[in-house]
mmCIF file of C-alpha atoms in Angstrom:
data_model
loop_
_atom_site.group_PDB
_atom_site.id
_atom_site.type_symbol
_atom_site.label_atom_id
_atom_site.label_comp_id
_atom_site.label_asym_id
_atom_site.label_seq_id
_atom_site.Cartn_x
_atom_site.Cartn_y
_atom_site.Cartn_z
ATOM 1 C CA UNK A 1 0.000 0.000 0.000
ATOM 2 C CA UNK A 2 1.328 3.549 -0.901
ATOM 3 C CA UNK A 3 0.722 7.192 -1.517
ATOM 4 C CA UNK A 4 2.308 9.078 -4.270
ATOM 5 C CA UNK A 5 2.279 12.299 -4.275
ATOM 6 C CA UNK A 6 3.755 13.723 -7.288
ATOM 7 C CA UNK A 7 -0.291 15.047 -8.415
ATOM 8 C CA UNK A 8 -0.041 17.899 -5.696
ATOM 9 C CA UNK A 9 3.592 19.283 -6.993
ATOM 10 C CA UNK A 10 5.565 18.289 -3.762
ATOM 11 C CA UNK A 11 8.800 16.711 -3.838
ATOM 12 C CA UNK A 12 10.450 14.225 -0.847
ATOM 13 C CA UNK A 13 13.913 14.836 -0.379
ATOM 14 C CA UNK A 14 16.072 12.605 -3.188
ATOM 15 C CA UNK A 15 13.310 12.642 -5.752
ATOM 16 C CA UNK A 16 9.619 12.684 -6.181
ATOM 17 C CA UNK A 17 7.237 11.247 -2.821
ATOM 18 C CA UNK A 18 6.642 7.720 -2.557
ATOM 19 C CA UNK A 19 5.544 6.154 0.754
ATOM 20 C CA UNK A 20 4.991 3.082 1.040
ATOM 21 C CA UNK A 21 4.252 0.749 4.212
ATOM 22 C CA UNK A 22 6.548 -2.083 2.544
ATOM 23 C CA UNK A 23 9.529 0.369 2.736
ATOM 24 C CA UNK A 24 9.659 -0.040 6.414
ATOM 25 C CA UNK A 25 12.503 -2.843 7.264
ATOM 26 C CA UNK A 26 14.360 -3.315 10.341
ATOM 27 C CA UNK A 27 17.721 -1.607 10.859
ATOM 28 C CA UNK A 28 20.079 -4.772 10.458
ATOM 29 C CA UNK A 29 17.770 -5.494 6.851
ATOM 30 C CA UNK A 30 18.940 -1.695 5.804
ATOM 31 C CA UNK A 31 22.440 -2.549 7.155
ATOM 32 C CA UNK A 32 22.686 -5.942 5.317
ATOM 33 C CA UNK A 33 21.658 -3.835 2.037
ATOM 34 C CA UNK A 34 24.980 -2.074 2.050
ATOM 35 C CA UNK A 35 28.579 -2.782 1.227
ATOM 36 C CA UNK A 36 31.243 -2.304 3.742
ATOM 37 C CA UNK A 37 32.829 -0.054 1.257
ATOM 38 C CA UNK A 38 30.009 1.537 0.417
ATOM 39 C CA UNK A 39 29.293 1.846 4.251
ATOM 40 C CA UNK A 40 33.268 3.409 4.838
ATOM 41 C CA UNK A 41 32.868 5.926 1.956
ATOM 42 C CA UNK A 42 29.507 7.027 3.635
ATOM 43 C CA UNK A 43 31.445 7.490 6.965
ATOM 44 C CA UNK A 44 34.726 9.129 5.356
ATOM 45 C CA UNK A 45 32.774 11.443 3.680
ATOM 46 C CA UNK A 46 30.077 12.567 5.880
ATOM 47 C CA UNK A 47 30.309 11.363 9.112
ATOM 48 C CA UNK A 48 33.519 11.082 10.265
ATOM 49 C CA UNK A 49 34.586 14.746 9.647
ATOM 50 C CA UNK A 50 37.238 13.649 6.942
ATOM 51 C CA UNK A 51 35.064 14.841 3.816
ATOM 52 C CA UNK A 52 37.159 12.505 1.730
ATOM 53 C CA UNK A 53 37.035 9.429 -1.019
ATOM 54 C CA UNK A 54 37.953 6.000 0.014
ATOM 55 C CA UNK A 55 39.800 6.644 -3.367
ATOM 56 C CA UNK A 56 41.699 9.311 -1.958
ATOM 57 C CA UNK A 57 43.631 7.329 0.794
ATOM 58 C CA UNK A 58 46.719 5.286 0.539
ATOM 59 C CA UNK A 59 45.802 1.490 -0.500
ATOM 60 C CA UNK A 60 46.659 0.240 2.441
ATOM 61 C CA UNK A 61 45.116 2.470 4.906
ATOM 62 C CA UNK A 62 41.978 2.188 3.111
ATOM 63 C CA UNK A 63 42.131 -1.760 3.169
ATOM 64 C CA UNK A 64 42.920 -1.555 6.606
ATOM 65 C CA UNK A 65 39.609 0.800 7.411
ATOM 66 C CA UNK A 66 37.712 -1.733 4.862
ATOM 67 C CA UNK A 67 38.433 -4.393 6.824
ATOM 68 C CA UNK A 68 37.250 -3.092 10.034
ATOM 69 C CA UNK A 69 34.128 -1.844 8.710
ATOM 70 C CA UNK A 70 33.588 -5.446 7.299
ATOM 71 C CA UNK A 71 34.430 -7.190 10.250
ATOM 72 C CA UNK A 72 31.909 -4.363 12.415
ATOM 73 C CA UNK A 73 29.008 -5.289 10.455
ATOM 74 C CA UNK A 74 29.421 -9.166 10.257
ATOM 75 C CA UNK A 75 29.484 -8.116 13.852
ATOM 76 C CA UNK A 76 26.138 -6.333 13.727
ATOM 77 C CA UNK A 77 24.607 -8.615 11.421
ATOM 78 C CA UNK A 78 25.249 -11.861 13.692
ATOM 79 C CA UNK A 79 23.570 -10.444 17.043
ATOM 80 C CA UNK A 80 19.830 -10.968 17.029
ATOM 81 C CA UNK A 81 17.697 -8.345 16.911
ATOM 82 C CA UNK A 82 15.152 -6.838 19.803
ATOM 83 C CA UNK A 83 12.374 -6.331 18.064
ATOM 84 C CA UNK A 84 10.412 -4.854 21.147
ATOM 85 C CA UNK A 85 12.199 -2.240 22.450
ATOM 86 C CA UNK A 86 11.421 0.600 20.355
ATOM 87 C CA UNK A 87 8.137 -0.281 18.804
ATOM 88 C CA UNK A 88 6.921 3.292 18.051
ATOM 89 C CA UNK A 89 10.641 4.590 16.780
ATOM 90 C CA UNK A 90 11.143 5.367 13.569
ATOM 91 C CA UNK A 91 14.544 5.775 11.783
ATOM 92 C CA UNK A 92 14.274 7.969 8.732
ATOM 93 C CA UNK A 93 16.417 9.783 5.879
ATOM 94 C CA UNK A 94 16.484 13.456 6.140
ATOM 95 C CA UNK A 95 18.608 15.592 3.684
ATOM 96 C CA UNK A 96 20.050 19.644 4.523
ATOM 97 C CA UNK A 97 22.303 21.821 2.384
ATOM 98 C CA UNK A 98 25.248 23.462 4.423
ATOM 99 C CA UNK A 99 27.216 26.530 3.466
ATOM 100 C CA UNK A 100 30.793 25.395 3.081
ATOM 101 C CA UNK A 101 32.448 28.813 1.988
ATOM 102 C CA UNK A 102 31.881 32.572 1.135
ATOM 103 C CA UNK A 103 32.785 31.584 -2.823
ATOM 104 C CA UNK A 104 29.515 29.645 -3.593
ATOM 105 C CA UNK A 105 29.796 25.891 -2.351
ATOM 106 C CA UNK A 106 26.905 24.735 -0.512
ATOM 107 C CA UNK A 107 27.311 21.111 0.735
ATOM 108 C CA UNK A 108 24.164 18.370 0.446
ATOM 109 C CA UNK A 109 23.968 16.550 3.322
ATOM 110 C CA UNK A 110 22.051 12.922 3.655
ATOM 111 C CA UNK A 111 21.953 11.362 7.016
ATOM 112 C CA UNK A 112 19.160 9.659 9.319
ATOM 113 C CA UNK A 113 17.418 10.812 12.160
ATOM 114 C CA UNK A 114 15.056 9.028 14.690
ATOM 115 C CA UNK A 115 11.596 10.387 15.766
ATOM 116 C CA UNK A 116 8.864 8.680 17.290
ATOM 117 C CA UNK A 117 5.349 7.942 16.180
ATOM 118 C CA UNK A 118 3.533 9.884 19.367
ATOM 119 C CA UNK A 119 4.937 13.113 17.795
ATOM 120 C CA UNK A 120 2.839 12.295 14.391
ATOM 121 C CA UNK A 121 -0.617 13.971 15.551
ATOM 122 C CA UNK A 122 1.261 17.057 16.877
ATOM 123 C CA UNK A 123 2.746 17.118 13.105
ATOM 124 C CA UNK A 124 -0.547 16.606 11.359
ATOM 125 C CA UNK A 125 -1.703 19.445 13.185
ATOM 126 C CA UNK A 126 0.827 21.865 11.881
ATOM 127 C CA UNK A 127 0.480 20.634 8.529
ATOM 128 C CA UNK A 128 -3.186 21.121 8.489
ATOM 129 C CA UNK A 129 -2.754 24.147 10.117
ATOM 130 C CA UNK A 130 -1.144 25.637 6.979
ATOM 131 C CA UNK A 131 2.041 24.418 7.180
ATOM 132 C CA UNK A 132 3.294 23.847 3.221
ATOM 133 C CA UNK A 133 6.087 24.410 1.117
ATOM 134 C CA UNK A 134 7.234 28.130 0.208
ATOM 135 C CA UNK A 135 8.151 28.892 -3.124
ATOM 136 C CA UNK A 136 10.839 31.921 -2.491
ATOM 137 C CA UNK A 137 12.542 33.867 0.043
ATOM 138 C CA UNK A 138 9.772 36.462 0.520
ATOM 139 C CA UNK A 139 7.347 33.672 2.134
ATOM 140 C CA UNK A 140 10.209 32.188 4.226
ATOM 141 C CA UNK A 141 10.399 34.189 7.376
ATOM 142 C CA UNK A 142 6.773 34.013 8.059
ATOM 143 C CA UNK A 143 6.452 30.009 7.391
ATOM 144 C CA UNK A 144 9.743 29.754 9.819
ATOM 145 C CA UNK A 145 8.068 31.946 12.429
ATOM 146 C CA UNK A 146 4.955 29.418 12.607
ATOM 147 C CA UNK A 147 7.067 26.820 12.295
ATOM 148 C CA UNK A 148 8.982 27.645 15.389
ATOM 149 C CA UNK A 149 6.135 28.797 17.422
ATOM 150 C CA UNK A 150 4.484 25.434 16.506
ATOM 151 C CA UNK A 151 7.514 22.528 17.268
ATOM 152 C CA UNK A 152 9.831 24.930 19.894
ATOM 153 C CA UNK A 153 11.687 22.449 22.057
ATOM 154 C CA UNK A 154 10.059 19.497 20.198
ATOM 155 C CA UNK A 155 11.821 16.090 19.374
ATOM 156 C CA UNK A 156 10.652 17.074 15.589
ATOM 157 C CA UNK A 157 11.741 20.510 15.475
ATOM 158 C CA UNK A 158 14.909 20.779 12.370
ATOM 159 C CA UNK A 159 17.452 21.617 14.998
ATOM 160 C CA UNK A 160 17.259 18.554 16.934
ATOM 161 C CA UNK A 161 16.838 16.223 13.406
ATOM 162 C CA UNK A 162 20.751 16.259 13.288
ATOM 163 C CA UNK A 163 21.228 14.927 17.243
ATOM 164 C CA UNK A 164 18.562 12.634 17.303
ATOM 165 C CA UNK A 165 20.981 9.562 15.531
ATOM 166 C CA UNK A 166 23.426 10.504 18.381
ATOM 167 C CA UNK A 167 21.238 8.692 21.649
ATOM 168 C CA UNK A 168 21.843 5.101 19.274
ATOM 169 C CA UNK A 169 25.055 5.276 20.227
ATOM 170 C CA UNK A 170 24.181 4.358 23.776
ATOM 171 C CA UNK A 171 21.862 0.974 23.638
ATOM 172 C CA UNK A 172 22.761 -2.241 22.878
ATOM 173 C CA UNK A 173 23.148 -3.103 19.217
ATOM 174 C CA UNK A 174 20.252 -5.342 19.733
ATOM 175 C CA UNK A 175 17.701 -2.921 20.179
ATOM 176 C CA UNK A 176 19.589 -0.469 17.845
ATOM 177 C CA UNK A 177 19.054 -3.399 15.104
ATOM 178 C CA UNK A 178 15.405 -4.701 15.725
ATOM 179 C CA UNK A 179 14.269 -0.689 15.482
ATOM 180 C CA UNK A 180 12.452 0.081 12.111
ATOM 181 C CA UNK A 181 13.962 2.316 9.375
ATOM 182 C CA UNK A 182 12.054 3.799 6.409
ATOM 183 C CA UNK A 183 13.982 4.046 2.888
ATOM 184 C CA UNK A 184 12.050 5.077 0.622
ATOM 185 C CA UNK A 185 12.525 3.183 -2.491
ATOM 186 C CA UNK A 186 12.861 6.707 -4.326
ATOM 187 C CA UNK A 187 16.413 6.329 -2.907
ATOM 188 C CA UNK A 188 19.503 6.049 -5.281
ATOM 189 C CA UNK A 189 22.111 3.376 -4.110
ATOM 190 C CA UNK A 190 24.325 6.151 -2.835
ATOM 191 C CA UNK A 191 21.960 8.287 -0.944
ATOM 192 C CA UNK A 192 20.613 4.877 0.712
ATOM 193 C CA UNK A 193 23.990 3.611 2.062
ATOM 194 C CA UNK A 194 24.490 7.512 3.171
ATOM 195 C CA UNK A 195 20.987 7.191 5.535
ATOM 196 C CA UNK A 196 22.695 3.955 6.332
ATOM 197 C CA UNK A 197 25.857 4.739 7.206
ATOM 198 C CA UNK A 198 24.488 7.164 9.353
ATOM 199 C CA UNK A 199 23.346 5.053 11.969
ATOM 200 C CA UNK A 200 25.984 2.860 11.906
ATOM 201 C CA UNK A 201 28.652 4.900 12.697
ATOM 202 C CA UNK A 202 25.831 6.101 15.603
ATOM 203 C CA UNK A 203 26.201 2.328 16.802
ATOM 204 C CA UNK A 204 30.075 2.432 16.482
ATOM 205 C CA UNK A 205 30.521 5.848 17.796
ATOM 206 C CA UNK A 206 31.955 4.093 21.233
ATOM 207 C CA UNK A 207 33.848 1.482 19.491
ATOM 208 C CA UNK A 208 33.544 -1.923 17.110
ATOM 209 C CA UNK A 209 33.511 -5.809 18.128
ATOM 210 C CA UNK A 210 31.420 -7.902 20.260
ATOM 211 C CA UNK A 211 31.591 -6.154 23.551
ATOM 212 C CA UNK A 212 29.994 -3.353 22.044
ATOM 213 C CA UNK A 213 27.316 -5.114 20.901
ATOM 214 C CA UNK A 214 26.371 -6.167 24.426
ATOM 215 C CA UNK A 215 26.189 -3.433 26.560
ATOM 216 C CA UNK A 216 26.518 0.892 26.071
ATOM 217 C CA UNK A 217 29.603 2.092 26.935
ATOM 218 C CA UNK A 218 31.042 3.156 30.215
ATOM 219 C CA UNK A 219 29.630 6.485 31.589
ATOM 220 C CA UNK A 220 26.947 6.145 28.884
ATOM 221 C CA UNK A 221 24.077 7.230 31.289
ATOM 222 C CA UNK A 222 25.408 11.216 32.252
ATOM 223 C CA UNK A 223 26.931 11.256 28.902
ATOM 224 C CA UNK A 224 23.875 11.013 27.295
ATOM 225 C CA UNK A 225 21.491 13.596 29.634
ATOM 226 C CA UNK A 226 24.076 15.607 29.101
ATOM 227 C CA UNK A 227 23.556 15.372 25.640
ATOM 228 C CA UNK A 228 19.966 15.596 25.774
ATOM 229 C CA UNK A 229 19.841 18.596 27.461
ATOM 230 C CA UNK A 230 21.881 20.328 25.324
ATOM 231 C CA UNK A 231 20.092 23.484 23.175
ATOM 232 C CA UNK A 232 19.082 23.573 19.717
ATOM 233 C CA UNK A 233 21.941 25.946 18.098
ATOM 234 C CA UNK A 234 21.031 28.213 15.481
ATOM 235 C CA UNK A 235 23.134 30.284 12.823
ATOM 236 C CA UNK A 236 22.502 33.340 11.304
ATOM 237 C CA UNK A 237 19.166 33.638 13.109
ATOM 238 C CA UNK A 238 17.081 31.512 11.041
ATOM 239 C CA UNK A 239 15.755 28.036 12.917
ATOM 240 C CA UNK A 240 16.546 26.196 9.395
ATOM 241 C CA UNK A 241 19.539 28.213 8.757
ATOM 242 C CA UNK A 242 22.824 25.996 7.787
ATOM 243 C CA UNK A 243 26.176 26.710 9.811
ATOM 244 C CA UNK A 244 28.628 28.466 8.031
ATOM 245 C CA UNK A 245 32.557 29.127 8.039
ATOM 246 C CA UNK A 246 33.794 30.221 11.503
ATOM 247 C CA UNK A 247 36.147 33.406 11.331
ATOM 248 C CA UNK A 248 35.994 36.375 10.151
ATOM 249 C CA UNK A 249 35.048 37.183 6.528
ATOM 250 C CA UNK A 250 35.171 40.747 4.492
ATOM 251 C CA UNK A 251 32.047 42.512 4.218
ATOM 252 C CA UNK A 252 31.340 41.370 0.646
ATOM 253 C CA UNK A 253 32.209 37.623 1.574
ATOM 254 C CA UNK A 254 29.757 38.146 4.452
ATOM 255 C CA UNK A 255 26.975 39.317 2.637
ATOM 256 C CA UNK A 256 27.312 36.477 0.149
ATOM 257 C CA UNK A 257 28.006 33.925 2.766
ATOM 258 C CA UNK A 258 24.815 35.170 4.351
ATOM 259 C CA UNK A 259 22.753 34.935 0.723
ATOM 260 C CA UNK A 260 24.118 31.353 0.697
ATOM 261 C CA UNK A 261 22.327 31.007 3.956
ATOM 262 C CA UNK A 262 19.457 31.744 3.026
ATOM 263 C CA UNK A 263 18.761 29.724 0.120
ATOM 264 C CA UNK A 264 20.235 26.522 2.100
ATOM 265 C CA UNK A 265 17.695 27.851 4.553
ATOM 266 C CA UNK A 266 14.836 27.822 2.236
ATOM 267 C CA UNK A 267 15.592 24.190 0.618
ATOM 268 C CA UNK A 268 16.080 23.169 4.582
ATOM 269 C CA UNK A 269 12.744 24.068 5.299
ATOM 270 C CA UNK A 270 11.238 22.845 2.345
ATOM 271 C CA UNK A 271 12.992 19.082 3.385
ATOM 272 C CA UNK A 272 11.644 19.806 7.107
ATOM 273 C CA UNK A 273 8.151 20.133 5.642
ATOM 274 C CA UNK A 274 8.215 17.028 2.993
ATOM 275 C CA UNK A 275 9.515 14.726 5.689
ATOM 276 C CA UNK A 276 6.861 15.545 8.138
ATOM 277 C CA UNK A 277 4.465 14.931 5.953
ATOM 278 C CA UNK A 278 6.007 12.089 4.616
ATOM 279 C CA UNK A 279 5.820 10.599 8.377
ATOM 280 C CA UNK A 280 2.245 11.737 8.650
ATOM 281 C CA UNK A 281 1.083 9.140 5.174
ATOM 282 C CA UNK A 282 3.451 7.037 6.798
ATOM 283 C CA UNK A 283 1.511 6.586 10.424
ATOM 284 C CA UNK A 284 -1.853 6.818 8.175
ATOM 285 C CA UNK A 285 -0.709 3.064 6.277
ATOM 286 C CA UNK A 286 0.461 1.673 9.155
ATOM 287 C CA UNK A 287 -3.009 2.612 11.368
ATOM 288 C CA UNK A 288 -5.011 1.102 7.972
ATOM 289 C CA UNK A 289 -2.746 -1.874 7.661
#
């Protein structure tokens, strides 16, 4: 069973709306889709902070880092699976543009984040509210203000999409693998293993091997509240805004940094929008089913 919404002009992040209730699989069936190379260029080049190829390393090193991603996810793949323990979580793929420099480059970013199914009638609200896509600039700062008045401080809101992978880095792999991820067939190859790769370098953010698998790691419990507490940050005053080059830039550098900003902002928004929906025809199947 599935919606498509391509009739109404509104576009999913990574191509044109399709959800569909069979698109749901467990995290360890998303993880066994993917290549451990594919899975280490994913974490080189947007995770790990590196921003580089597998291509561009020396042979060996990147052998070396194969290997250990390999050896992580025959890991993963070999403990069984709690299906239980997060029955209304739901991993997704989200996708945000981020200003890179003053001289033009914005950056697409595809990663995952986790929300829960409770928070669905709170977004159907907003949606029906008025909630939509805006078409330009002019229309942004008035859709944002709703937007913020509507989802401050919720699990939902954009700013905490980014940290809401992070908390899987503190349960058991079990539970982490029984939880159910959405990917949209829509998805290209790439942009799958990217949503992919997110969570599992979430799950091996604390280390690799079979003791991780068992239990979270030392000091997990005040690391995490402490992470959980922490405040949305926003840049450039806009709550979809991207985060830009630290330092200081000349004035006509900052101006056009700050143009860049806003268009990032505007396609962020857009994304924000799409995806709650998205999760809205999502909870509809699954309540029909």
């Amino acid at each position: 069973m599935s919606v498509q919404s391509g009739g109404n002009g509104r576009q999913f992040c990574f191509g044109e709306l399709e959800v569909s209730a069979d698109d749901v699989i467990t995290v360890r069936e998303a993880l066994a889709s993917c290549g451990a190379r594919d899975l280490l260029e994913a974490v080189l080049g947007a995770e790990a902070g590196w921003r580089v190829s597998v291509d561009a390393l020396d042979g060996a090193c990147a052998e070396a880092l194969a290997r250990k991603i390999e050896a992580s996810l025959r890991c993963m793949l070999s403990v069984p699976p709690c299906a239980d323990a997060h029955p209304e979580s739901l991993v997704v793929p989200w996708e945000r543009l981020e200003v890179i420099d003053a001289q033009g480059t914005l950056r697409r970013r595809v990663g995952a984040a986790v929300l829960d199914s409770g928070n669905v009638p709170e977004m159907a609200a907003l949606l029906d509210g008025g909630a939509a896509r805006v078409a330009g600039l002019a229309a942004l700062r008035d859709a944002e203000g709703s937007a913020e008045r509507a989802c401050a401080g919720r699990p939902w809101a954009w700013g905490r999409l980014a940290r809401s992978v992070l908390p899987l880095a503190f349960e058991p792999w079990s539970e982490t693998l029984g939880r159910r991820m959405w990917v949209p067939r829509s998805l290209c190859e790439k942009e799958r293993c990217l949503a992919v790769g997110s969570v599992f370098w979430a799950m091996t953010y604390f280390g690799f091997g079979a003791t991780r698998a068992r239990r979270p790691p030392c000091g997990a419990a005040w690391r995490k509240e402490r992470f959980l507490r922490e405040e949305d940050g926003l840049s450039w005053g806009g709550m979809f805004a991207p985060e830009v080059p630290e330092g200081r830039l000349p004035p006509l550098d900052e101006d056009y940094a700050r143009r860049l900003a806003r268009i990032a902002e505007l396609f962020n928004y857009n994304s924000w929008i799409d995806l709650l929906q998205a999760l809205v025809e999502l909870d509809a199947l699954k309540t029909a089913a």
